[in-house]
Short mmCIF file of C-alpha atoms in Angstrom, two decimals:
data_model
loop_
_atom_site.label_atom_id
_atom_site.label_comp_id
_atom_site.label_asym_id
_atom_site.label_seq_id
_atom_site.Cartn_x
_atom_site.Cartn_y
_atom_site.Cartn_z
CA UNK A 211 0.00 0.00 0.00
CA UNK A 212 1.53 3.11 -0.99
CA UNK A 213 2.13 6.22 1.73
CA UNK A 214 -0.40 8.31 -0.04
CA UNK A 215 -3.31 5.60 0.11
CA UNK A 216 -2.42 4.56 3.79
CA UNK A 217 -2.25 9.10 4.23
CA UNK A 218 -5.48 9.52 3.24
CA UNK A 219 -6.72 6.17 5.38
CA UNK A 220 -5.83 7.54 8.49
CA UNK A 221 -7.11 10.78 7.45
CA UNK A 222 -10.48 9.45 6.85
CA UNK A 223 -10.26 7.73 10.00
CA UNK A 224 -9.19 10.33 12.13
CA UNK A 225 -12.03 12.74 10.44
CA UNK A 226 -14.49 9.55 11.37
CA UNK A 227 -13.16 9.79 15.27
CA UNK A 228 -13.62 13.69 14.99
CA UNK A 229 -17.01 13.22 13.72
CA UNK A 230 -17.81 10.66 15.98
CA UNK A 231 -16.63 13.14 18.78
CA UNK A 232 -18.50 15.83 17.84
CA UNK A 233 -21.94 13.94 17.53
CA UNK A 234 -21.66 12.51 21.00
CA UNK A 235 -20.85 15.91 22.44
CA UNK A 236 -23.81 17.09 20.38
CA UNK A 237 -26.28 14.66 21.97
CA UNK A 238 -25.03 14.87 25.45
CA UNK A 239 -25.23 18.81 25.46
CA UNK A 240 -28.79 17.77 24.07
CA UNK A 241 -29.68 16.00 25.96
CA UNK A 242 -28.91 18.00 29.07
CA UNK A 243 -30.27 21.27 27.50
CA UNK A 244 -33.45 19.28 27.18
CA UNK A 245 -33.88 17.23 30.26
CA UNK A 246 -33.92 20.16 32.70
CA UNK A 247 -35.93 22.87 34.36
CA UNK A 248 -39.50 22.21 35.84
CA UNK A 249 -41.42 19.38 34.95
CA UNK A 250 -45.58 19.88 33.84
CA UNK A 251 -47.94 19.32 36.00
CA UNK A 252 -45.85 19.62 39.16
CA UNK A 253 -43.36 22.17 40.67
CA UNK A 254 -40.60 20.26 40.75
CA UNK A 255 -37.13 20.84 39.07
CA UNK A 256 -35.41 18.22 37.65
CA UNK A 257 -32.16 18.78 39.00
CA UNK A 258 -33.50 18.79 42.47
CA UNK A 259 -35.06 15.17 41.72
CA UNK A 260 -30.98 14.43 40.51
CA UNK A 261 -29.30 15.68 43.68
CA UNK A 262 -32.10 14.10 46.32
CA UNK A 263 -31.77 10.40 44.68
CA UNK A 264 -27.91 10.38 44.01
CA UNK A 265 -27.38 11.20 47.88
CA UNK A 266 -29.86 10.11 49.76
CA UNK A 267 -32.58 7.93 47.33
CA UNK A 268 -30.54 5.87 45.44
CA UNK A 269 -27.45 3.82 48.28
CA UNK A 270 -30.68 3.10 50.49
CA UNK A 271 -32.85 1.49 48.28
CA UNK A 272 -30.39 -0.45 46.67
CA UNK A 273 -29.51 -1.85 49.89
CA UNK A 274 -32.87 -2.48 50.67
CA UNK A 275 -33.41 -4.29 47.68
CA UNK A 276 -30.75 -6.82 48.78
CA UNK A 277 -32.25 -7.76 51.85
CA UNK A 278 -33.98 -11.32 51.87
CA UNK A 279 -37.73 -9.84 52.47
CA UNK A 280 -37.24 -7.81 49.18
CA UNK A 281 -35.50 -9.94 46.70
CA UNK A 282 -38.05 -13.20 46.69
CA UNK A 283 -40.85 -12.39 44.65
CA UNK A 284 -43.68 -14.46 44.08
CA UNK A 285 -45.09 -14.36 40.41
CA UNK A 286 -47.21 -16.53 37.61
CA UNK A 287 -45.35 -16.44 34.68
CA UNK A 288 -47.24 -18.90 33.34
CA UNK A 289 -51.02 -17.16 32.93
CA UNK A 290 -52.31 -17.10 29.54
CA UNK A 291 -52.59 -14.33 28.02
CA UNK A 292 -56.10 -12.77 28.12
CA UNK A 293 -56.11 -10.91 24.92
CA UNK A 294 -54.37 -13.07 22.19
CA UNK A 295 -52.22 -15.96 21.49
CA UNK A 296 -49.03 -15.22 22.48
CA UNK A 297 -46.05 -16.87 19.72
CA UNK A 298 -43.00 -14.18 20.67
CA UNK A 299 -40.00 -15.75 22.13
CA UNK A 300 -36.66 -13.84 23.06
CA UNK A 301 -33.71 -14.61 20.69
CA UNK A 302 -30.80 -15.34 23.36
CA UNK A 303 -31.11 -17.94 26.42
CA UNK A 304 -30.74 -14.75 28.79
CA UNK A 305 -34.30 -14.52 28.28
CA UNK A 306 -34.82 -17.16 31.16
CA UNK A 307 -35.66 -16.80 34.56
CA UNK A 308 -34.56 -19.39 37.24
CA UNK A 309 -37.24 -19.81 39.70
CA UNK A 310 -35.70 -20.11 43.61
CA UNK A 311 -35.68 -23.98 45.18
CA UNK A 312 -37.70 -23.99 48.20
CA UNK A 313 -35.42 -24.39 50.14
CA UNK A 314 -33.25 -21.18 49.78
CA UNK A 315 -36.79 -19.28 50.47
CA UNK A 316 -36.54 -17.72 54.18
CA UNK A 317 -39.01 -19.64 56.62
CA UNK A 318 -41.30 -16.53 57.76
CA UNK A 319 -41.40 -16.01 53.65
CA UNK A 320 -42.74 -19.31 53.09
CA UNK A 321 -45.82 -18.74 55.19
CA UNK A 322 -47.19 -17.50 52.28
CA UNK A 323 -50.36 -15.32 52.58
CA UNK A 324 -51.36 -15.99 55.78
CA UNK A 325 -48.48 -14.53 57.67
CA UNK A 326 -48.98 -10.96 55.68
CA UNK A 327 -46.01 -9.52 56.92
CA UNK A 328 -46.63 -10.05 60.84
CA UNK A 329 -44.23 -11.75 63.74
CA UNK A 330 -44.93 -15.13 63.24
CA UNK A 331 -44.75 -17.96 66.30
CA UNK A 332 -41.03 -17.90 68.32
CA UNK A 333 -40.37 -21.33 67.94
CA UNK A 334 -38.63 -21.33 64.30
CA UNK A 335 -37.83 -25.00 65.30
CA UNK A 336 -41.25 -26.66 64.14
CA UNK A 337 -41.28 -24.25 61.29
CA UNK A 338 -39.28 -27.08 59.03
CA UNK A 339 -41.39 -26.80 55.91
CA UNK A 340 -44.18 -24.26 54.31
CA UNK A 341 -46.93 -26.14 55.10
CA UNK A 342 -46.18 -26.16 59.13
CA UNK A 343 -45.38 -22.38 58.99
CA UNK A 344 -48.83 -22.30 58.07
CA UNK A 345 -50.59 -24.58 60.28
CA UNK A 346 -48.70 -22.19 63.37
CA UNK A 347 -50.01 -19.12 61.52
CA UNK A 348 -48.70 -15.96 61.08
CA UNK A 349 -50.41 -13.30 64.52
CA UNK A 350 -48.14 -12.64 67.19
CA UNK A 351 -48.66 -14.59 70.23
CA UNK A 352 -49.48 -11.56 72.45
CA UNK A 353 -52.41 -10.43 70.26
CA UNK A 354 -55.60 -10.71 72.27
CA UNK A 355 -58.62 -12.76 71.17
CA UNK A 356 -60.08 -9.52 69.34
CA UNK A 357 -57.45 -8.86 67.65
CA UNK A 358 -56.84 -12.05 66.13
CA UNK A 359 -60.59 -12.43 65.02
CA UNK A 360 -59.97 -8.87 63.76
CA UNK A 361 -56.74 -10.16 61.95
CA UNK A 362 -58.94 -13.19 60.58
CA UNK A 363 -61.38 -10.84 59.18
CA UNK A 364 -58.65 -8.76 57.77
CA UNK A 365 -56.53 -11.64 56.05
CA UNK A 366 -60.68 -12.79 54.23
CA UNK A 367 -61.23 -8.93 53.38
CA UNK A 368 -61.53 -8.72 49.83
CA UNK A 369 -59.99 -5.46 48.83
CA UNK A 370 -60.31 -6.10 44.85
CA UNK A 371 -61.95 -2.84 44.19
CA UNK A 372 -59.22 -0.82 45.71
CA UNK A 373 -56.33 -2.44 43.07
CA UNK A 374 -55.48 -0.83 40.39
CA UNK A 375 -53.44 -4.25 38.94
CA UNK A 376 -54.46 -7.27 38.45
CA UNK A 377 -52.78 -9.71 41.36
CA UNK A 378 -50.95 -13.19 40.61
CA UNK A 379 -52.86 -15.76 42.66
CA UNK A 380 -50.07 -17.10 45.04
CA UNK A 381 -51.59 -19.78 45.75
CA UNK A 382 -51.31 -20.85 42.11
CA UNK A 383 -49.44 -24.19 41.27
CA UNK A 384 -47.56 -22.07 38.67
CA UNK A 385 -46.70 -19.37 40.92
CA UNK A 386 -42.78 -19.60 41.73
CA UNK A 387 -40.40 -17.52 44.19
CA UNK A 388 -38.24 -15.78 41.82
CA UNK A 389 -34.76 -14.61 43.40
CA UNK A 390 -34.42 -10.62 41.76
CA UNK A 391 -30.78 -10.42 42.45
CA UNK A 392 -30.19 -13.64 40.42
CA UNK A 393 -32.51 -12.57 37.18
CA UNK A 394 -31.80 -8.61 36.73
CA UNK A 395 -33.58 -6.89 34.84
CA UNK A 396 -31.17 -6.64 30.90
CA UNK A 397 -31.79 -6.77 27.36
CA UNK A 398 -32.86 -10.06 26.44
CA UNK A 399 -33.11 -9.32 22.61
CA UNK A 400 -36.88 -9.84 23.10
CA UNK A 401 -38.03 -7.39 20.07
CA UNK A 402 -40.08 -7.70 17.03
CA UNK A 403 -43.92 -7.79 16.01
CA UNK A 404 -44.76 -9.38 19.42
CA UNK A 405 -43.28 -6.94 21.49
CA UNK A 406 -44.57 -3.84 19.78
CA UNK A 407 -48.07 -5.67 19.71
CA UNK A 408 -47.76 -5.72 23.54
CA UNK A 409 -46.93 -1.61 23.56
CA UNK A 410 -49.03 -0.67 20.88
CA UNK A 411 -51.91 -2.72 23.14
CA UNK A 412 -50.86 -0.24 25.50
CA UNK A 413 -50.94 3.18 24.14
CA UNK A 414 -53.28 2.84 21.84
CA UNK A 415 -56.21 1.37 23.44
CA UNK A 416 -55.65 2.22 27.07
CA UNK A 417 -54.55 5.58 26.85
CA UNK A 418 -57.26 7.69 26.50
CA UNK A 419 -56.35 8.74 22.89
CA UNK A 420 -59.59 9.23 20.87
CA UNK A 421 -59.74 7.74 17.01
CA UNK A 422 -59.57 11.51 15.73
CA UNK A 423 -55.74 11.60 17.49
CA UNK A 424 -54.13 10.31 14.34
CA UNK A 425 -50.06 10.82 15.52
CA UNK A 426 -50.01 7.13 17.42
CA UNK A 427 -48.61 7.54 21.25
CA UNK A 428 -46.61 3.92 20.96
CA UNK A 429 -43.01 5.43 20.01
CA UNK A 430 -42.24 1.85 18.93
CA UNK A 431 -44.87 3.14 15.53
CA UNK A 432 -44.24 4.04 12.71
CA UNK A 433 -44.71 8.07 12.36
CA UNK A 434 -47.41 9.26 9.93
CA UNK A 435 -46.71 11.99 7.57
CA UNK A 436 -44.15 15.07 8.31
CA UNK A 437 -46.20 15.52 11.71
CA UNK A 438 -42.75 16.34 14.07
CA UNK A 439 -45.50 15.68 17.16
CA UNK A 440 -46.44 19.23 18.48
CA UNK A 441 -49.97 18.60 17.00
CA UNK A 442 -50.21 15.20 19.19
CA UNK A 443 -48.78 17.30 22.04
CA UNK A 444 -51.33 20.48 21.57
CA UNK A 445 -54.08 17.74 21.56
CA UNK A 446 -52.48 16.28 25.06
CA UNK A 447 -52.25 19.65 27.11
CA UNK A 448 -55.70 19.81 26.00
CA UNK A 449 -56.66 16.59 28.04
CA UNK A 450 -57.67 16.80 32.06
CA UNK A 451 -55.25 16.69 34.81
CA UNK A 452 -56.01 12.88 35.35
CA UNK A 453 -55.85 11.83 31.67
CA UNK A 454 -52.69 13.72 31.14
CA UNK A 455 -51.63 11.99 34.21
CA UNK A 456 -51.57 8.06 33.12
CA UNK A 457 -50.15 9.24 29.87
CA UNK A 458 -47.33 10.49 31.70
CA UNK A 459 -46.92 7.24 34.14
CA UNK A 460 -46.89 4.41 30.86
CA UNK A 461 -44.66 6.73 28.67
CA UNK A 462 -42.21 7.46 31.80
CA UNK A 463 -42.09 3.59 32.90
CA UNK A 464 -41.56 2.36 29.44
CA UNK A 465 -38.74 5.21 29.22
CA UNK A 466 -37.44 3.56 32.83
CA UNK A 467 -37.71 0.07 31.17
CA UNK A 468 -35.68 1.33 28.25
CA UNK A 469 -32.34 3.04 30.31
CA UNK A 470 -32.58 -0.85 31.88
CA UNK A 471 -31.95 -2.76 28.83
CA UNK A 472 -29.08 0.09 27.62
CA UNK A 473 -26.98 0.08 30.56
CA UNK A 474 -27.54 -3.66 30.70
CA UNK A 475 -26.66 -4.70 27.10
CA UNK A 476 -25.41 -7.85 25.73
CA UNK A 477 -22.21 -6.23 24.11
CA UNK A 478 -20.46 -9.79 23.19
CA UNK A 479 -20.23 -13.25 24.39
CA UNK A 480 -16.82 -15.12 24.21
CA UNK A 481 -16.92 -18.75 24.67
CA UNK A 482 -19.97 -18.54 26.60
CA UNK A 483 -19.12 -16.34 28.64
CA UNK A 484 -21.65 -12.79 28.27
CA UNK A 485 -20.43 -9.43 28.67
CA UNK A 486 -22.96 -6.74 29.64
CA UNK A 487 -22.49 -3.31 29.84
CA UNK A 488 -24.03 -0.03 28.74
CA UNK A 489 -24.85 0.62 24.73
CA UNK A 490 -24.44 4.18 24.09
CA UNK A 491 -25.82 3.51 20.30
CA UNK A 492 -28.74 1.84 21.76
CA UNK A 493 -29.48 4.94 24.22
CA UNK A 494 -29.10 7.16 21.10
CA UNK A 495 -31.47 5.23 19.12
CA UNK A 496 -33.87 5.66 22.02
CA UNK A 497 -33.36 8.72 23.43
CA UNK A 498 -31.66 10.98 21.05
CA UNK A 499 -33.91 13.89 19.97
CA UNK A 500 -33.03 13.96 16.44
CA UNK A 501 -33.26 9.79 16.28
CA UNK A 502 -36.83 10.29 18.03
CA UNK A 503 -38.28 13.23 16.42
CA UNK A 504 -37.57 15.18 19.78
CA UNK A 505 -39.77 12.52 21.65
CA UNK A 506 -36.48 10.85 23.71
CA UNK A 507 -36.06 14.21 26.06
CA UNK A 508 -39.79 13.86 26.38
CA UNK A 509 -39.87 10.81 27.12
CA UNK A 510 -36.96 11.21 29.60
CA UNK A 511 -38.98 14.29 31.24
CA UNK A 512 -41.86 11.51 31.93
CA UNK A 513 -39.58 9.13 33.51
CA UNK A 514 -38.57 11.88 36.51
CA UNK A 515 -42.25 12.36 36.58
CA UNK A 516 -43.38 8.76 37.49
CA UNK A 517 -40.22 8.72 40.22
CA UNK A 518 -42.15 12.10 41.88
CA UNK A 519 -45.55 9.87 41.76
CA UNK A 520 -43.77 6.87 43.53
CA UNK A 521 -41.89 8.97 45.49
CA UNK A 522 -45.40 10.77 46.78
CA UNK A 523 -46.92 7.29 47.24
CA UNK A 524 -43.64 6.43 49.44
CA UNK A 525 -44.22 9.20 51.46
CA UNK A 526 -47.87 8.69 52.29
CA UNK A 527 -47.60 4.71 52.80
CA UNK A 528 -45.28 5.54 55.95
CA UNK A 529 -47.52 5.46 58.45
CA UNK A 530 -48.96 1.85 58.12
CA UNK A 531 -45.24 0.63 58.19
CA UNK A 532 -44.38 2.91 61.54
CA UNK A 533 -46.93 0.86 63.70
CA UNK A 534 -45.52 -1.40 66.00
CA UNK A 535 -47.41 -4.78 65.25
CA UNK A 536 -46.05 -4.24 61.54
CA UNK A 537 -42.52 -6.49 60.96
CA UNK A 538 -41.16 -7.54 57.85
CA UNK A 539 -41.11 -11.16 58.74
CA UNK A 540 -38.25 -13.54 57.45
CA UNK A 541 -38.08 -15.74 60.35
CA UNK A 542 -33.88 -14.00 60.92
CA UNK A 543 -35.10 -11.29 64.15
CA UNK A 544 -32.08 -9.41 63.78
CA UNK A 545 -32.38 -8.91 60.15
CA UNK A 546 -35.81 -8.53 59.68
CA UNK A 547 -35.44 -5.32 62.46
CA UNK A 548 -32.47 -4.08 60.41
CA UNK A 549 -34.85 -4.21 57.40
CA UNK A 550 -37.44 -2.39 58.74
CA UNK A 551 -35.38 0.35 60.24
CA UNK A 552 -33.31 0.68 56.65
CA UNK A 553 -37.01 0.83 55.38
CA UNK A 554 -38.42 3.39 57.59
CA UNK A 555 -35.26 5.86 57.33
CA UNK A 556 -36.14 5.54 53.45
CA UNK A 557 -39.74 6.69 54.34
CA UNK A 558 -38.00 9.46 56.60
CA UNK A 559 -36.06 10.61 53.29
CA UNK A 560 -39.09 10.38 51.30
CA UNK A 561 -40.86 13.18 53.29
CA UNK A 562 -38.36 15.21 53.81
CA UNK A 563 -38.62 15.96 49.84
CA UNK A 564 -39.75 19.46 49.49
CA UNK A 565 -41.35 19.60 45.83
CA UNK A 566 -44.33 16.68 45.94
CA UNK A 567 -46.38 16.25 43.25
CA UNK A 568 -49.87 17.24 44.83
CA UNK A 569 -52.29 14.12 44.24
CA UNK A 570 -55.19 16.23 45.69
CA UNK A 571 -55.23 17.93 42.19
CA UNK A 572 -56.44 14.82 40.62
CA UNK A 573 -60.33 13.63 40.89
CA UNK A 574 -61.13 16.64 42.62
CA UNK A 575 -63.87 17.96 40.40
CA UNK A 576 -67.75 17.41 40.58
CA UNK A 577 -68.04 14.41 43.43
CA UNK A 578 -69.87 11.71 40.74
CA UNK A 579 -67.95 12.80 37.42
CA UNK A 580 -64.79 12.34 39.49
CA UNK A 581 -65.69 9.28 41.22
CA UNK A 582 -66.27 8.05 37.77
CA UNK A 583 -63.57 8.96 36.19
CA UNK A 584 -60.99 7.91 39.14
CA UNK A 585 -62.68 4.25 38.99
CA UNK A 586 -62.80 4.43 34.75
CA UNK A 587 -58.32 5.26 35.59
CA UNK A 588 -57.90 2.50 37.50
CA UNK A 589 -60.05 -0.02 35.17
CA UNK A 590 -57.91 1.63 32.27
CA UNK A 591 -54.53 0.96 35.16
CA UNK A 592 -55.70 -2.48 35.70
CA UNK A 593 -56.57 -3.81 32.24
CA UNK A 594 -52.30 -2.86 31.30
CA UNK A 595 -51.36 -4.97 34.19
CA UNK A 596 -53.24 -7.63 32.56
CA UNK A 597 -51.33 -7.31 29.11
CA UNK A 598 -48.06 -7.80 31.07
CA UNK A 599 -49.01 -11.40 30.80
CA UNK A 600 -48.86 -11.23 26.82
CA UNK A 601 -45.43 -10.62 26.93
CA UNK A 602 -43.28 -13.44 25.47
CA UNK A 603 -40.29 -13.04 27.10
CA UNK A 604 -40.15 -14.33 30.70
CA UNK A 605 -37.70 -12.23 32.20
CA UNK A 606 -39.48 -9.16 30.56
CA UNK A 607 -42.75 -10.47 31.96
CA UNK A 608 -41.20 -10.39 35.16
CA UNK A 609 -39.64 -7.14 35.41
CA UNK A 610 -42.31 -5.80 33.43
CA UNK A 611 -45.06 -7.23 35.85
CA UNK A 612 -43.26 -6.51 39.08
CA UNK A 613 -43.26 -2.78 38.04
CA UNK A 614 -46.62 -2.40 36.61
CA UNK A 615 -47.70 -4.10 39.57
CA UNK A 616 -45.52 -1.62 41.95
CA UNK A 617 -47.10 1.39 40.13
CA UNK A 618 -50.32 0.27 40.79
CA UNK A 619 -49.84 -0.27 44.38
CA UNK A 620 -48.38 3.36 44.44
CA UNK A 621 -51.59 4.32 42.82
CA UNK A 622 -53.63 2.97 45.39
CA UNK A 623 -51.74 4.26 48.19
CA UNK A 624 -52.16 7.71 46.96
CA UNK A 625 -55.83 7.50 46.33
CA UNK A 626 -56.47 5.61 49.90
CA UNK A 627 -55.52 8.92 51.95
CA UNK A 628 -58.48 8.58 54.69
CA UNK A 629 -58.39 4.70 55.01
CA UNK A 630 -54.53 5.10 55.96
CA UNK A 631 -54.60 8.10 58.54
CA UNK A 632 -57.15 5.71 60.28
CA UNK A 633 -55.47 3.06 60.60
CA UNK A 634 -55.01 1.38 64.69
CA UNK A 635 -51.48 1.27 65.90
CA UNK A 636 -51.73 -2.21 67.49
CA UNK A 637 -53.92 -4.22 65.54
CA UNK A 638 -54.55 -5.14 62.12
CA UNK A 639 -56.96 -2.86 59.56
CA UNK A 640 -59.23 -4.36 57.32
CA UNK A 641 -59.78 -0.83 55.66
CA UNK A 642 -56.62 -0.42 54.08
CA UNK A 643 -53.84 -3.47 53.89
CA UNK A 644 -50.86 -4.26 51.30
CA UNK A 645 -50.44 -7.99 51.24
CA UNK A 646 -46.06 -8.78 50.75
CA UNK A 647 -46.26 -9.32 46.87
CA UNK A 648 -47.56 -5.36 46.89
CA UNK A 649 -45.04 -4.40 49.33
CA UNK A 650 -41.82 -5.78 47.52
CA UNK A 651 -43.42 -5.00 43.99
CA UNK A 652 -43.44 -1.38 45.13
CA UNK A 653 -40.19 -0.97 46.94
CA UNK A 654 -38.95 -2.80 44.28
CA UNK A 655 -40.75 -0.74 41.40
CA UNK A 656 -39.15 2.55 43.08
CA UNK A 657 -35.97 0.59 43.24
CA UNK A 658 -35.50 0.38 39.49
CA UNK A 659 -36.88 3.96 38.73
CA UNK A 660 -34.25 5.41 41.27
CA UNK A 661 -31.94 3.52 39.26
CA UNK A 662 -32.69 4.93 36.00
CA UNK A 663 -31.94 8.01 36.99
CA UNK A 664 -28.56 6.74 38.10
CA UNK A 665 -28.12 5.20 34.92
CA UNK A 666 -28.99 8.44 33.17
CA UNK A 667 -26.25 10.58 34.97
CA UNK A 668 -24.35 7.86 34.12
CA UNK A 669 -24.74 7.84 30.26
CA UNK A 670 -24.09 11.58 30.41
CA UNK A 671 -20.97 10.85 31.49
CA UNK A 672 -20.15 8.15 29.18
CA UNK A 673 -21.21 10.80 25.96
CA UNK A 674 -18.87 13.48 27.79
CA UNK A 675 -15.80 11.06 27.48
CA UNK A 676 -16.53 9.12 24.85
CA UNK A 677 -13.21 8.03 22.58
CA UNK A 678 -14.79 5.86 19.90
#
């Protein structure tokens, strides 16, 4: 190869690198210029969100999320789905999730059902197998006669019109204890027709978006026409509080989902042996403004909301946890109390936040249209948790029911005010209760979006010192 050919080589490839350079300083100052300032429908700034979950959010929870009561969660992965045959399947074995042997699942855990989340019996020798756990039951032994009938009454109390998901039956066959730790959340390759059906379910016919709305709110569509969105947009701000609302929560937890599977990417495998790490290509395709018509900073703006709405729900939950008859039962004393004081000092952080979003707005119209359209929200809510069982891609499923499911819970915490300011310090309430698959779905769900926005600082970074 002559010195002018291998010249002009390098000087192609260095203008490449340059070009390369400049793009990703392009989209990080983008990205920052866009995902910034004051979010709608709140009055909360999103560098305030930033600062409050790097420092005193984000260590916590992930600790939390480590501790045995929070990493065994109970799911169906099995259910059919309601809606269509499913015939998706993931394209790489990482798809998979291991369900847990019974007998790495904690004792007090085991209980199942019955044992909520209360001390259970002090002699942990007899307790040698589930079904023994729950012939000793689950009340403390120094509960009076009253309040175990009122326990009984609470642990029959059927609470169904109060959820805004629709709840795995535990006592399924199919339903398995799935360790978290051991099946993250990562891309799984789990793409195609059958994924965007599942979205596309989602936006389009549970979202509130009327047949005149032509601009389709799934960002997995194709786009219609030169329409660059502001039309769609115009037509949203138009909507009520409420409808703008679950917009906001789907788009911003599909954004959340999305930062997962690019910091967790599949970047090679080498003699069977994976390599994940984050995709900065993939987070452009997703989130870049040009790439997505402007909708990624949007999209990323919707993501900080949902955390405030979780957040909120985190904040008003705390006083059913603070009672004394509440412990977060494992059947290991010391670090079940170690659990629930790391779990309470979250709640402590949660209301110290000064910038709320203020769920009193919401349903506060005339008393019958708002009763109506609160209950026509949740049916809307409750009908996407049932579509997380189309999925066709069992870890996706998972992940993807485990947060649905935590959102709901936070939905019904926020819009169960009353019931949970009246609840009795030393006894159980059968007017407002969170069995332990809500609990861990929604410390859980907050888990992962307080994580996002980790990953999101993080990827700024990465596009700031970018070399290739």
């Amino acid at each position: 190869m002559s010195q002018g050919v291998r010249r002009a080589g390098a000087g192609q490839g260095a203008a490449a690198a340059v070009h390369l350079l400049v793009t990703l300083s392009f989209l990080r100052s983008v990205v920052e210029a866009q995902v910034t300032g004051v979010l709608d429908d709140c009055l909360c700034d999103i560098d305030s969100i930033d600062n409050f979950n790097t420092y005193k959010i984000f260590p916590k929870i992930k600790k939390l999320q480590e501790r045995d009561y929070f990493r065994y969660y109970k799911v169906n992965l099995k259910r059919p789905c309601p809606f269509w045959a499913e015939d998706g399947h993931c394209s790489i074995k990482d798809c998979h999730v291991e369900p847990c042997p019974e007998s790495k699942i904690p004792v007090g855990i085991k209980a199942g059902h019955s044992n909520k989340y209360l001390k259970m019996a002090n002699n942990t020798k007899e307790l040698e197998d589930c079904e023994q756990a729950n012939k000793l039951g689950a009340i403390n032994s120094t509960l009076s006669n009253q309040s175990k009938e009122a326990f009984i009454d609470w642990a029959r109390y059927d609470d169904s019109r109060d959820h805004f998901c629709e709840l795995d039956d535990e006592r399924s066959p199919a339903a398995q204890y799935v360790d978290l730790l051991l099946n993250p959340e990562r891309y799984t390759g789990y793409k195609g027709t059958s994924a965007w059906r599942v979205w596309n379910s989602i936006y389009e016919e549970n979202c509130f978006k009327p047949r005149s709305v032509y601009r389709p709110l799934n960002p997995l569509a194709p786009s219609r026409g030169e329409d660059d969105g502001e039309s769609f947009y115009t037509w949203l701000e138009g909507l009520c509080l409420e409808k703008r609302v679950f917009y906001k929560l789907i788009s911003g937890l599909h954004a959340s989902i999305n930062l997962h599977l690019c910091t967790n990417y599949l970047l090679e495998e080498t003699w069977g042996k994976p390599s994940w790490g984050p995709n900065i290509k993939e987070f452009k395709r997703r989130f870049d403004p040009v790439e997505t018509k402007g909708e990624g900073p949007r999209r990323l703006k919707n993501l900080y909301f949902l955390y405030l709405i979780e957040l909120r729900a985190l904040s008003k939950v705390a006083p059913y946890f603070e009672r004394s008859i509440v412990d977060l039962y494992t059947g290991n004393a010391e670090e079940d109390a170690d659990t629930k004081t790391l779990l309470l000092n979250i709640f402590q952080d949660t209301k110290s936040f000064p910038m709320h979003f203020d769920e009193k707005s919401m349903f506060a119209g005339d008393k019958k249209g708002a009763k109506s359209l609160k209950e026509e929200f949740r049916l809307h809510f409750k009908n996407i948790s049932r579509i997380m069982d189309c999925v066709g891609c069992d870890k996706c499923r998972l992940w993807g029911k485990l947060q649905t499911q935590g959102l709901g819970t936070a939905l019904k915490i926020l819009f169960s005010e009353k019931e949970i300011q009246k609840l009795p310090e030393n006894s159980p309430s059968k007017g407002f209760q969170l069995t332990r698959q809500e609990i861990v779905a929604l410390l859980n769900a907050f888990g992962r979006l307080s994580t996002s926005i980790r990953d999101l600082q993080n990827f700024k970074v990465l596009l700031q010192h970018s070399s290739f």
